[in-house]
Tab-separated table of C-alpha atoms in Angstrom:
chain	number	residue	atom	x	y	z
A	23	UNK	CA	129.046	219.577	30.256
A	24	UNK	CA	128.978	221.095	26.834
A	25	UNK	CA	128.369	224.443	26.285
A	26	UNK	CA	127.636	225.853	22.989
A	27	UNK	CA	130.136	228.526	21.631
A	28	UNK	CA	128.441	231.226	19.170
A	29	UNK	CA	128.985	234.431	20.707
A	30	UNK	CA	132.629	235.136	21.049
A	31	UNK	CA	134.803	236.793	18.020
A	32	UNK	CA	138.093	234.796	17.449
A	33	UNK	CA	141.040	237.172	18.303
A	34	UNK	CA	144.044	237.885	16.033
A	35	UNK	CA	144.597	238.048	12.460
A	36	UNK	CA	143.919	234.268	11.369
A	37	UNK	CA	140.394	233.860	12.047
A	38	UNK	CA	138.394	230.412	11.421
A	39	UNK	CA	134.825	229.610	11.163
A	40	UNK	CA	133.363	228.052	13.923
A	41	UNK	CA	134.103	224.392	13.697
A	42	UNK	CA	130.719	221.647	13.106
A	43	UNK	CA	130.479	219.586	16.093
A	44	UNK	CA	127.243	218.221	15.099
A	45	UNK	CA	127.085	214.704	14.809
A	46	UNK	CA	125.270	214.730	11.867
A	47	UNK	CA	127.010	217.463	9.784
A	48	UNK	CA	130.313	217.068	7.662
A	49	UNK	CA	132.971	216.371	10.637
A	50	UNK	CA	131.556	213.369	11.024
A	51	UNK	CA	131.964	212.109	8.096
A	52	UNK	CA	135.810	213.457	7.897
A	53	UNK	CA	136.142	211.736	11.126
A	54	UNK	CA	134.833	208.537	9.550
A	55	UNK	CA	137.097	209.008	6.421
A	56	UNK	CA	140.055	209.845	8.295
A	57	UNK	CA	139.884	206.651	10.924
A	58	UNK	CA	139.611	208.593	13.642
A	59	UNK	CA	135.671	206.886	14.524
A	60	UNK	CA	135.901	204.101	16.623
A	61	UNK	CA	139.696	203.535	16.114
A	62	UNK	CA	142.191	201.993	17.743
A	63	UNK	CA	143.518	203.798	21.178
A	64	UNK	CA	147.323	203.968	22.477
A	65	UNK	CA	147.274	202.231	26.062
A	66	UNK	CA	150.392	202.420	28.427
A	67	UNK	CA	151.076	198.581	29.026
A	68	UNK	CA	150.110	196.952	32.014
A	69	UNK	CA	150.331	193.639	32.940
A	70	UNK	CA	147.695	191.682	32.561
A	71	UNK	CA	147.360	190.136	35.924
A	72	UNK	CA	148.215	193.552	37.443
A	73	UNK	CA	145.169	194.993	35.459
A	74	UNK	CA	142.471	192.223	36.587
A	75	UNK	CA	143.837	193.104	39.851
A	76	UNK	CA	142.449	196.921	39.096
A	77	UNK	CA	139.544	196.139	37.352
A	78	UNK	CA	138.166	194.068	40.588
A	79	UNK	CA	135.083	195.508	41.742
A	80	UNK	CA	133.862	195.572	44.818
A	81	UNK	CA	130.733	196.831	47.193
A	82	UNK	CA	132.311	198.154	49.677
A	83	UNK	CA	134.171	201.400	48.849
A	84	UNK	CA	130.769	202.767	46.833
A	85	UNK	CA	128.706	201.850	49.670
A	86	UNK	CA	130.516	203.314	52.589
A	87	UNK	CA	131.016	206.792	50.303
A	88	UNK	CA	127.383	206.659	49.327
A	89	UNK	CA	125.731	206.654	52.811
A	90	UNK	CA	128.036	209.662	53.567
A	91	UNK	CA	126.837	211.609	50.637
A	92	UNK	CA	123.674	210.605	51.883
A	93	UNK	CA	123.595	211.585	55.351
A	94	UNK	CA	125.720	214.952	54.359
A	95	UNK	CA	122.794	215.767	52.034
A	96	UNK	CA	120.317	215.265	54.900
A	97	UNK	CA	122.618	217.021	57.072
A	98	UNK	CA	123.002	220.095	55.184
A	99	UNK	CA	119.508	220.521	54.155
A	100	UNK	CA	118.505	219.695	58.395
A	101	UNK	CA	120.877	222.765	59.087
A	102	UNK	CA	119.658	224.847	55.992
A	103	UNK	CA	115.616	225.009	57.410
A	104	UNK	CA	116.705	224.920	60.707
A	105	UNK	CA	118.256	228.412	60.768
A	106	UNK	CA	116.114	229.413	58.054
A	107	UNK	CA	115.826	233.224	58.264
A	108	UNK	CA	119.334	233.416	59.286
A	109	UNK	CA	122.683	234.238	57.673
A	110	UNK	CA	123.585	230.503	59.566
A	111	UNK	CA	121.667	228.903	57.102
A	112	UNK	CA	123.779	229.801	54.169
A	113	UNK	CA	126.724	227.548	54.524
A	114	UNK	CA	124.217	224.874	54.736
A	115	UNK	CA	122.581	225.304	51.996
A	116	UNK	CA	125.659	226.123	50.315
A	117	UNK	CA	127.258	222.702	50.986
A	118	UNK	CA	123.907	221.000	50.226
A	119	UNK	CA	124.027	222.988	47.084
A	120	UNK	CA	127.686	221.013	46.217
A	121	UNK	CA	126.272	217.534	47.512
A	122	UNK	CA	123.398	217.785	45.153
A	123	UNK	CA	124.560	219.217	42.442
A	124	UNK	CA	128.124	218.876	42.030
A	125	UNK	CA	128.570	215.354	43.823
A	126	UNK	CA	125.936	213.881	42.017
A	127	UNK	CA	127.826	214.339	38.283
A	128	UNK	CA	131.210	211.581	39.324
A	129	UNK	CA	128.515	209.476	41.082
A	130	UNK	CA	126.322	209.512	37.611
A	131	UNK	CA	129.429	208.610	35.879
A	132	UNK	CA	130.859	206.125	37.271
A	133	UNK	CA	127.536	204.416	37.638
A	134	UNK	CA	126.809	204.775	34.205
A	135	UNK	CA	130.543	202.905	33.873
A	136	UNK	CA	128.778	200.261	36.115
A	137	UNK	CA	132.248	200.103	37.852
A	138	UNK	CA	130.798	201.978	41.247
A	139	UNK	CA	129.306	198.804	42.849
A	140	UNK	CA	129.740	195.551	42.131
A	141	UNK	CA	125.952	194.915	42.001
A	142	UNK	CA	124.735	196.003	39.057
A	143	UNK	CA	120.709	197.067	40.853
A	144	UNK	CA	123.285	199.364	42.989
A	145	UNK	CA	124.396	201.142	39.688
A	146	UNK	CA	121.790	201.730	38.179
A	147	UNK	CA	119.492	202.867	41.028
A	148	UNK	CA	122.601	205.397	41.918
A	149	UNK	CA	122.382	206.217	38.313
A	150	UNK	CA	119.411	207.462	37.942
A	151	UNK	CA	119.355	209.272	41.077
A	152	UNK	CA	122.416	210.686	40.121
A	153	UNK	CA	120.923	211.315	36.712
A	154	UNK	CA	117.823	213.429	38.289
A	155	UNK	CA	119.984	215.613	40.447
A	156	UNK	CA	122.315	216.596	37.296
A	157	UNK	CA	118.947	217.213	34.776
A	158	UNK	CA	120.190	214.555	32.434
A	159	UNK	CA	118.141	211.824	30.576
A	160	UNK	CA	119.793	208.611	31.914
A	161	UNK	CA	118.891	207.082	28.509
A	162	UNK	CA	120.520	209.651	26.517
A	163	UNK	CA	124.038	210.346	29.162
A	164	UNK	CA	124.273	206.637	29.359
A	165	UNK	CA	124.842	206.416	25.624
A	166	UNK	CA	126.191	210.073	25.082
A	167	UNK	CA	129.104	208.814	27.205
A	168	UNK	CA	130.008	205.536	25.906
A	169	UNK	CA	129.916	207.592	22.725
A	170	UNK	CA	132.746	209.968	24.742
A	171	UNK	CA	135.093	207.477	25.255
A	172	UNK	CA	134.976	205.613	21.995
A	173	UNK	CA	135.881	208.766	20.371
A	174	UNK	CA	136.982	211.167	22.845
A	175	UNK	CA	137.152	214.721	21.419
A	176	UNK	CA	136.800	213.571	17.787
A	177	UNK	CA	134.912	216.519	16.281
A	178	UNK	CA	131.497	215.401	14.426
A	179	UNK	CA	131.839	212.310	16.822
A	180	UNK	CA	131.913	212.751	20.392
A	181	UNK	CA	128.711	214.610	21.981
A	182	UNK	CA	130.304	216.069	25.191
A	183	UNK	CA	133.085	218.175	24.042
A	184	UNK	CA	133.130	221.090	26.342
A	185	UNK	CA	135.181	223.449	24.986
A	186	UNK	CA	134.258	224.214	21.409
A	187	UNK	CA	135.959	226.762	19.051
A	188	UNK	CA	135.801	229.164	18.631
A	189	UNK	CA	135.317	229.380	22.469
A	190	UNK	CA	132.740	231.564	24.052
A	191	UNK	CA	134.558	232.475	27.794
A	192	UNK	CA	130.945	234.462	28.393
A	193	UNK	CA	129.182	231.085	28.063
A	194	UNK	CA	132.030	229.211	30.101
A	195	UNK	CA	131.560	232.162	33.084
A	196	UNK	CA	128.085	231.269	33.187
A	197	UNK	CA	128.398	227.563	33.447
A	198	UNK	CA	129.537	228.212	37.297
A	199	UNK	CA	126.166	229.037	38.084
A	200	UNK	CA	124.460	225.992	36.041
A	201	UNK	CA	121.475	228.724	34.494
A	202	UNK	CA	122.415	228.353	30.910
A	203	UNK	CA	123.273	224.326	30.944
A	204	UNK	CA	119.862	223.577	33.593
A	205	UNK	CA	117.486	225.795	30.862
A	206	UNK	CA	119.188	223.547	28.105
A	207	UNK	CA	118.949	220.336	30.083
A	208	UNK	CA	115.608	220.895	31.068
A	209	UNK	CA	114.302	221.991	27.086
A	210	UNK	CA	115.994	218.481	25.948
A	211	UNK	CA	114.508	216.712	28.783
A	212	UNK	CA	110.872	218.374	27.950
A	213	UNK	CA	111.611	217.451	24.226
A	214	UNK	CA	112.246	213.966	24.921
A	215	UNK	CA	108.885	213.964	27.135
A	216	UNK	CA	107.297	215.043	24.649
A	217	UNK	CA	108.256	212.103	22.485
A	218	UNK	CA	111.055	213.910	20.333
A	219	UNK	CA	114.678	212.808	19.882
A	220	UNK	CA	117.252	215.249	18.196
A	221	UNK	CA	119.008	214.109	15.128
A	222	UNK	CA	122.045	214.211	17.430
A	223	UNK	CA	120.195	212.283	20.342
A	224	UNK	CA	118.822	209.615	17.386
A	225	UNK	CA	122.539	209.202	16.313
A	226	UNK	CA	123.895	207.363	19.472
A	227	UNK	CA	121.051	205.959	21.172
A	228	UNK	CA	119.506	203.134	19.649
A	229	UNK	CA	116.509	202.904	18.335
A	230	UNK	CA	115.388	200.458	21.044
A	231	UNK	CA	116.356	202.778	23.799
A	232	UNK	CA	114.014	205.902	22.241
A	233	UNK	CA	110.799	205.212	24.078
A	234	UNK	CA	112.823	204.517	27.630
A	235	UNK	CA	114.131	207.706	26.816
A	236	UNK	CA	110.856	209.368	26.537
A	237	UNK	CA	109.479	207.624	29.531
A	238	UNK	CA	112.444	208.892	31.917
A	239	UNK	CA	112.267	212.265	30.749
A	240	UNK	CA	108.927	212.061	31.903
A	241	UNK	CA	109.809	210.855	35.116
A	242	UNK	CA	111.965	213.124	36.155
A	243	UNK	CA	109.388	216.217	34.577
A	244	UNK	CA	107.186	215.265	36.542
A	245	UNK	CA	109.052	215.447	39.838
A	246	UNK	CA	110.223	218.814	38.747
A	247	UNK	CA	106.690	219.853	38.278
A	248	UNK	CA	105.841	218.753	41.848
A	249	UNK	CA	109.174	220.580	43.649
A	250	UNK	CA	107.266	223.536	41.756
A	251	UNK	CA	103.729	223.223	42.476
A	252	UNK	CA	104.802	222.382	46.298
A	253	UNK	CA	106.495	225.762	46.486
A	254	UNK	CA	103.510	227.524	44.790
A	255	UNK	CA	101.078	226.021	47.212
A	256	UNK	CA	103.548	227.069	50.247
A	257	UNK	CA	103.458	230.048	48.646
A	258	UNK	CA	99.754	230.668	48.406
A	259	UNK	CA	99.237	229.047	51.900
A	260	UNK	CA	101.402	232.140	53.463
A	261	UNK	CA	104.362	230.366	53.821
A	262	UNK	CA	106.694	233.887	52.440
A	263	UNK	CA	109.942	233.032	51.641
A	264	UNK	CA	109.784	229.640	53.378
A	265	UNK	CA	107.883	228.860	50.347
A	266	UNK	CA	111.349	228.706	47.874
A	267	UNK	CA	112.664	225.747	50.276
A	268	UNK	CA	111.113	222.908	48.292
A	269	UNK	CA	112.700	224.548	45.307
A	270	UNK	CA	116.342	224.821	47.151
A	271	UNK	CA	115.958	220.961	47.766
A	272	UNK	CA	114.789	219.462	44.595
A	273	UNK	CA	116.175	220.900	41.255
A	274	UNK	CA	117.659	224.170	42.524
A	275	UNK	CA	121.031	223.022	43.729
A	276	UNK	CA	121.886	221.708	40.308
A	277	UNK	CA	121.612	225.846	39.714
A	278	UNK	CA	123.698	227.347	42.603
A	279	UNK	CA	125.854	223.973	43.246
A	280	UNK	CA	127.025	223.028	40.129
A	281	UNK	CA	130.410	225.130	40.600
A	282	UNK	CA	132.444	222.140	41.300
A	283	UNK	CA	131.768	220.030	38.916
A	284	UNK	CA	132.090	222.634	36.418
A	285	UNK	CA	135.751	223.554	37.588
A	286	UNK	CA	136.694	220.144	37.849
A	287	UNK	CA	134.733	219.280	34.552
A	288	UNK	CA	136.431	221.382	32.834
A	289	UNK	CA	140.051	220.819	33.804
A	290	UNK	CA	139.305	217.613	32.086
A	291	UNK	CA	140.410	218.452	28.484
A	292	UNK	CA	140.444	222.485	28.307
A	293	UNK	CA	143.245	223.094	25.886
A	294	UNK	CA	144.402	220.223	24.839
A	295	UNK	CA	143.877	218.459	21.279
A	296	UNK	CA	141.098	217.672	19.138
A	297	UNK	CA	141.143	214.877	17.067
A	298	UNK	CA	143.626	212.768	18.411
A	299	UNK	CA	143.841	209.040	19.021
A	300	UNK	CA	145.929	209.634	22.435
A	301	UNK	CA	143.929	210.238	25.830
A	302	UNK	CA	147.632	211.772	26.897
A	303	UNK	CA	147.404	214.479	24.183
A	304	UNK	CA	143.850	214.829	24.905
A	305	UNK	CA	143.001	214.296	28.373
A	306	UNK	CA	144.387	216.094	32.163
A	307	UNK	CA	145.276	214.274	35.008
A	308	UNK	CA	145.106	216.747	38.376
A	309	UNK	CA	146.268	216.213	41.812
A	310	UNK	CA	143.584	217.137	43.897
A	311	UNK	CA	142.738	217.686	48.098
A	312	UNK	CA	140.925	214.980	49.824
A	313	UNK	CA	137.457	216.843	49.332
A	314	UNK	CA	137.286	217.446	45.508
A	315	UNK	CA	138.751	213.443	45.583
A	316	UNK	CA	135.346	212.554	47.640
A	317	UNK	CA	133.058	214.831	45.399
A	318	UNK	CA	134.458	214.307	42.139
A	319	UNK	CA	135.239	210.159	42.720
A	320	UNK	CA	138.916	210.589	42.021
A	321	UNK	CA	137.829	211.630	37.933
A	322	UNK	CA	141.292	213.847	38.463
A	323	UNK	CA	142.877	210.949	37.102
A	324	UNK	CA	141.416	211.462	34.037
A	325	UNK	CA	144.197	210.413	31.630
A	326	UNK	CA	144.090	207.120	33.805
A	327	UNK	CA	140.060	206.672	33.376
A	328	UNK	CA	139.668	207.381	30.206
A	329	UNK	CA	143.140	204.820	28.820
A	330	UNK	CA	141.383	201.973	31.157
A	331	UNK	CA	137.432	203.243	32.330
A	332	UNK	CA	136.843	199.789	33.428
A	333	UNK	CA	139.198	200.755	36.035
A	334	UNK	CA	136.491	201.533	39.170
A	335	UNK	CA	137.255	205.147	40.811
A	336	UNK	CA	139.130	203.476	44.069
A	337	UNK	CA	141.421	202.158	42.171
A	338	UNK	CA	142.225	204.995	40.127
A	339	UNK	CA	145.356	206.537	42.498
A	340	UNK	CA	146.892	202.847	42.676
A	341	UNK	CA	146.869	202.963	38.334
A	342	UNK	CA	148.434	206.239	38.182
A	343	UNK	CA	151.092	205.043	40.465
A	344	UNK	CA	151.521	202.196	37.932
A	345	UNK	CA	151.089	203.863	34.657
A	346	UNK	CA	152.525	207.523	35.583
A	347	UNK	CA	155.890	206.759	34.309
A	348	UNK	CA	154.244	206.782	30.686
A	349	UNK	CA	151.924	210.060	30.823
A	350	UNK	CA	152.403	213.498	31.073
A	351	UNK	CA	153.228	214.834	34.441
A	352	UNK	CA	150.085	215.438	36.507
A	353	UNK	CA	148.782	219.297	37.342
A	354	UNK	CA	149.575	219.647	41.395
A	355	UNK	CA	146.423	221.193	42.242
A	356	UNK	CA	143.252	222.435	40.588
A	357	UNK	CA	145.136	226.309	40.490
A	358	UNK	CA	148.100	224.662	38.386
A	359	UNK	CA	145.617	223.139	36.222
A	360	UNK	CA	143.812	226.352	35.436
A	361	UNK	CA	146.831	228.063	34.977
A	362	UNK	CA	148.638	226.063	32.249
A	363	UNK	CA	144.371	225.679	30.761
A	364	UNK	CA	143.747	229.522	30.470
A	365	UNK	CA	146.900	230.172	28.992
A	366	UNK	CA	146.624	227.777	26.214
A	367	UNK	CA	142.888	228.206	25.020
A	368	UNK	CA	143.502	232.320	25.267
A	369	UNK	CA	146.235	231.274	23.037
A	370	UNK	CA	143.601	228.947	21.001
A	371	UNK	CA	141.296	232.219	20.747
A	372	UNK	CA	144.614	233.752	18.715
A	373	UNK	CA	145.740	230.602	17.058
A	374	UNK	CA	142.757	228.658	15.544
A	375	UNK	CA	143.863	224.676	15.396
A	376	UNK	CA	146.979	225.344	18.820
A	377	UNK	CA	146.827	223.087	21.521
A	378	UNK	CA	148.879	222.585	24.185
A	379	UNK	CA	151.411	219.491	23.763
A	380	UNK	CA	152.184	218.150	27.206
A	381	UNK	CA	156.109	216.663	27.423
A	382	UNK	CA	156.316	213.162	28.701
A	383	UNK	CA	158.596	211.952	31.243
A	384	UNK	CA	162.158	210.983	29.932
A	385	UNK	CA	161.321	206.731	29.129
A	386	UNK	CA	158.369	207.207	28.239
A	387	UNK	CA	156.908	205.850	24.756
A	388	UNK	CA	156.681	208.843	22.301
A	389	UNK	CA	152.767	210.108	20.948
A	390	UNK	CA	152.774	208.495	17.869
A	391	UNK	CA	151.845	210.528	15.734
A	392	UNK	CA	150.867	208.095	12.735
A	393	UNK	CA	147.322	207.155	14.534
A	394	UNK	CA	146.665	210.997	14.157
A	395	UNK	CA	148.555	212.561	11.209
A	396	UNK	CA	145.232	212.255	8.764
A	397	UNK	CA	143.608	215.224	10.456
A	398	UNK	CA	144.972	218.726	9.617
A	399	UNK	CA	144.659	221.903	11.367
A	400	UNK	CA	146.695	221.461	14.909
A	401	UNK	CA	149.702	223.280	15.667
A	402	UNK	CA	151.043	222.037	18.815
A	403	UNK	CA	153.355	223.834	21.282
């Protein structure tokens, strides 16, 4: 969910140019020369047979959770054109909104993990539904990602960095509604159709992968074109208003239901480090109710998934409970998590390079600072 920064002056008196996260530019290679590409990772120790134990994937769990989502889509969007020309149809569509487009992001991931189902077909058809509903080329994503968590937050190295500096809260604001990130998904995604790969794009996907990268973006342009020329035709035919409801099914919830998985999305690293080998100085694990757990596929343990990611999403609460007494203490809700986030990157708006040090529980090993100490520019809490 990365949202370019570019229109936000830094506050206080020690401004900083805006950092290069381009993969292509000169923090890459800095990254490269300071060891911080593809390096080596701290992992809290588990036992081995205790982690095979984890890693176990099964059928099951994904299955049962993905006919809900299914039959709450067609639920929702039932109720939406039933009462269509009501107020009672806004709740409907409003909770179809969240199933399509918000639900549809932790199902893409872990997919794209292949840790979901233990049948790999089931992955990767839920993939690249998942990938449809969310406007991202599952070519692309499926590579971006595996880029994220070999080098998570290394600047010049890891495509999906959220929150760049100097940080535009404008831009951020916006992302709740999906309008800027859905007009740059859908350029890219025309681009690609088109038969043109960014630099960026060309720097993580193999070259092998380019034209099935061209061919889904067509795809999935295609189907957008036809949610589009439905409604036009509804519209010509007299259908009045009714004539936006092929457009609130296919492509338009990933607008107006995005919110969750931007305020969950976001929790997942907001004001932490940069350029860190880590994930506990780096990455946010949040307690969360049992419905963000269901729509977000327990990603709140996200210091958890991203030390162990072939660790499938069930499984995720049991690892904390293992691991826990090594990592930061968790956020208690999404609220706490905001909290202690907005106070450190308004801090980061004053304090170019300041991010926010989480303590670790008394036993637990230290951050060791040696797999880290090339890169300047942090000044922790």
């Amino acid at each position: 969910m990365s949202v370019p920064s570019t229109d936000v002056e830094r506050v206080g008196p020690d401004p900083a140019p805006p950092r290069d996260y381009s993969l292509t530019g000169p923090s890459s290679l800095r990254a490269v020369e300071a060891g911080l590409a593809a390096a080596e990772w701290y992992h809290t120790e588990v036992p081995r047979k205790l982690m095979k134990e984890l890693m176990q994937r099964s059928d099951q769990p994904a299955i049962r959770d993905t006919i809900l989502w299914a039959i709450l889509h067609v639920a929702f969007a039932a109720g939406g054109i039933w009462f269509w020309g009501s107020w009672c149809a806004v709740p409907f569509w409003f909770a179809y909104g969240v199933m399509y487009g918000s639900a549809c992001d932790a199902r893409w991931h872990e997919c794209g993990h292949g840790t979901a189902f233990r049948t790999r077909w089931m992955n990767d058809v839920l993939y690249h539904i998942c990938s449809f509903q969310v406007a991202r080329n599952p070519v692309n994503w499926r590579w971006s990602h595996a880029r994220h968590h070999t080098d998570t937050i290394i600047v010049g190295r890891d495509p999906e960095i959220a929150w760049m500096h100097p940080i535009a809260l404008t831009l951020k604001a916006l992302a709740y509604t999906g309008v800027v990130e859905v007009w740059q998904n859908l350029r890219t995604l025309a681009r690609n159709a088109a038969g043109t790969l960014s630099p960026d794009e060309k720097d993580y996907v193999p070259e092998s992968e380019w034209r099935k990268a061209v061919f889904w973006a067509r795809v999935h342009m295609a189907i957008y074109a036809a949610a589009v020329l439905s409604s036009m035709g509804m519209l010509m035919a007299g259908a009045g208003w009714k004539a936006t409801i092929p457009l609130l099914l296919i492509g338009g919830p990933r607008i107006y239901g995005c919110w969750h998985m931007v305020m969950t999305g976001l929790l997942q690293h907001g004001g932490l480090a940069e350029d860190v080998l880590d994930h506990r100085l780096n990455s946010r694990t949040v307690y969360m109710n049992p419905i963000s757990r269901f729509i977000y596929w327990n990603m709140g343990y996200h210091v958890e998934h991203h030390m162990f990611p072939m660790v499938p999403y069930h499984a995720l609460a049991r690892l904390h409970e293992v691991i826990k007494h090594d990592l930061p203490p968790a956020n208690t809700s999404i609220w706490d998590g905001y909290r202690e986030m907005f106070q450190a990157i308004m801090r980061q708006r004053r304090e170019p390079g300041y991010y926010l040090k989480r303590t670790l529980p008394q036993g637990a090993k230290p951050y060791r600072e040696e797999l880290h100490a090339a890169v300047p520019e942090r000044s922790p809490a």
